[in-house]
Coordinates of C-alpha atoms in Angstrom, one line a residue:
M1217 CA 3.0 -21.1 -3.1
A1218 CA 5.9 -19.2 -1.7
R1219 CA 5.7 -18.1 1.9
L1220 CA 5.6 -14.3 2.4
V1221 CA 7.9 -12.9 5.0
P1222 CA 8.4 -9.4 6.5
R1223 CA 11.3 -8.9 4.0
D1224 CA 8.7 -8.9 1.2
L1225 CA 7.1 -5.9 2.8
L1226 CA 10.4 -4.0 2.5
V1227 CA 10.5 -4.9 -1.2
L1228 CA 6.9 -3.6 -1.7
A1229 CA 7.8 -0.5 0.4
G1230 CA 10.8 0.3 -1.8
L1231 CA 8.8 -0.1 -5.0
M1232 CA 6.0 2.1 -3.6
G1233 CA 8.3 4.7 -2.4
A1234 CA 10.1 4.9 -5.8
L1235 CA 6.8 5.0 -7.7
G1236 CA 5.4 7.5 -5.3
V1237 CA 8.3 9.9 -6.0
A1238 CA 8.0 9.3 -9.7
A1239 CA 4.3 10.1 -9.6
A1240 CA 4.9 13.2 -7.5
A1241 CA 7.4 14.4 -10.1
A1242 CA 5.2 13.7 -13.0
A1243 CA 2.2 15.4 -11.3
S1244 CA 4.3 18.5 -10.7
H1245 CA 4.7 18.9 -14.4
G1246 CA 1.0 18.9 -15.2
E1247 CA -2.4 19.0 -13.6
S1248 CA -3.1 15.4 -12.8
R1249 CA -5.3 14.5 -9.9
N1250 CA -4.6 10.8 -10.5
L1251 CA -0.8 11.1 -10.2
G1252 CA -1.1 13.4 -7.2
A1253 CA -3.4 11.0 -5.5
L1254 CA -1.1 8.0 -6.4
A1255 CA 1.9 9.8 -5.0
T1256 CA 0.1 10.6 -1.8
M1257 CA -1.1 7.0 -1.3
F1258 CA 2.2 5.4 -2.1
L1259 CA 4.3 7.8 -0.1
A1260 CA 1.9 7.6 2.9
H1261 CA 1.8 3.8 3.0
A1262 CA 5.4 2.9 2.1
P1263 CA 6.9 4.0 5.5
V1264 CA 4.3 1.9 7.3
L1265 CA 5.4 -1.1 5.3
V1266 CA 9.0 -0.3 6.1
A1267 CA 8.2 -0.3 9.8
L1268 CA 6.3 -3.6 9.6
G1269 CA 9.0 -5.2 7.5
L1270 CA 11.7 -4.3 10.0
F1271 CA 9.9 -4.6 13.3
G1272 CA 6.6 -6.4 12.7
Q1273 CA 6.3 -9.8 14.3
G1274 CA 3.4 -12.2 14.1
R1275 CA 0.8 -13.2 11.7
V1276 CA -1.6 -10.4 12.4
L1277 CA 1.0 -7.7 11.6
L1278 CA 2.2 -9.5 8.5
G1279 CA -1.3 -10.0 7.3
A1280 CA -2.2 -6.4 8.0
G1281 CA 0.9 -5.3 6.1
L1282 CA 0.1 -7.5 3.1
V1283 CA -3.5 -6.3 3.0
L1284 CA -2.4 -2.7 3.2
A1285 CA 0.2 -3.3 0.5
G1286 CA -2.3 -5.1 -1.8
G1287 CA -4.9 -2.4 -1.3
T1288 CA -2.4 0.4 -2.0
L1289 CA -1.1 -1.3 -5.1
L1290 CA -4.6 -1.9 -6.4
F1291 CA -5.7 1.7 -5.7
G1292 CA -2.6 3.1 -7.2
G1293 CA -2.6 0.8 -10.2
D1294 CA -6.2 1.9 -11.0
L1295 CA -5.1 5.5 -10.8
A1296 CA -2.1 4.9 -13.0
M1297 CA -4.3 3.1 -15.6
R1298 CA -6.8 6.0 -15.6
E1299 CA -3.9 8.4 -16.2
Y1300 CA -2.0 6.6 -18.9
V1301 CA -4.6 4.4 -20.6
G1302 CA -7.8 6.3 -20.0
Q1303 CA -9.6 3.6 -18.1
G1304 CA -9.2 1.9 -14.8
L1305 CA -8.1 -1.7 -14.1
F1306 CA -11.7 -2.9 -13.7
G1307 CA -15.0 -1.5 -12.3
G1308 CA -14.7 -0.8 -8.6
A1309 CA -10.9 -1.3 -8.4
A1310 CA -10.2 2.0 -6.6
P1311 CA -12.9 1.5 -4.0
L1312 CA -11.8 -2.1 -3.5
G1313 CA -8.3 -1.0 -3.0
G1314 CA -9.4 1.8 -0.6
G1315 CA -11.4 -0.8 1.4
L1316 CA -8.4 -3.1 1.6
M1317 CA -6.2 -0.2 2.8
M1318 CA -8.8 0.5 5.5
L1319 CA -8.9 -3.2 6.4
G1320 CA -5.1 -3.2 6.6
W1321 CA -5.1 -0.2 9.0
A1322 CA -7.8 -1.9 11.1
G1323 CA -5.6 -5.0 11.2
L1324 CA -2.7 -2.9 12.5
A1325 CA -5.0 -1.6 15.2
L1326 CA -6.1 -5.2 16.0
A1327 CA -2.5 -6.3 16.3
G1328 CA -1.9 -3.5 18.8
L1329 CA -4.9 -4.6 20.9
V1330 CA -4.1 -8.4 20.9
G1331 CA -0.3 -8.2 20.7
K1332 CA 1.9 -9.8 23.3
G1333 CA 4.0 -7.6 25.6
R1334 CA 1.8 -4.6 25.5
A1335 CA 2.6 -2.0 28.1

């Protein structure tokens, strides 16, 4: 299995940012709660992944970023499927994605508490 590195977070952030902008544009041409929520989630989490990809050091930060990215992609993927296919990825995909996003944010907080070189 390939080893994930902070650079991978930049790739995910770029993809989320681009998809977030596309979803926002699509949502502005209709009344889609799914696309509006997808845009919000992707555009809110992509900058965090950029910061972690550029400045994050250590396993806890990398792990938090990957969990955050995975949760955001799962949540957004479920919303996109609901919008374009008429059904979600699988039962409970959005809540699972949301839970993973919360876990990723908690991991970020944990990294702040246990990180070296704290002021």
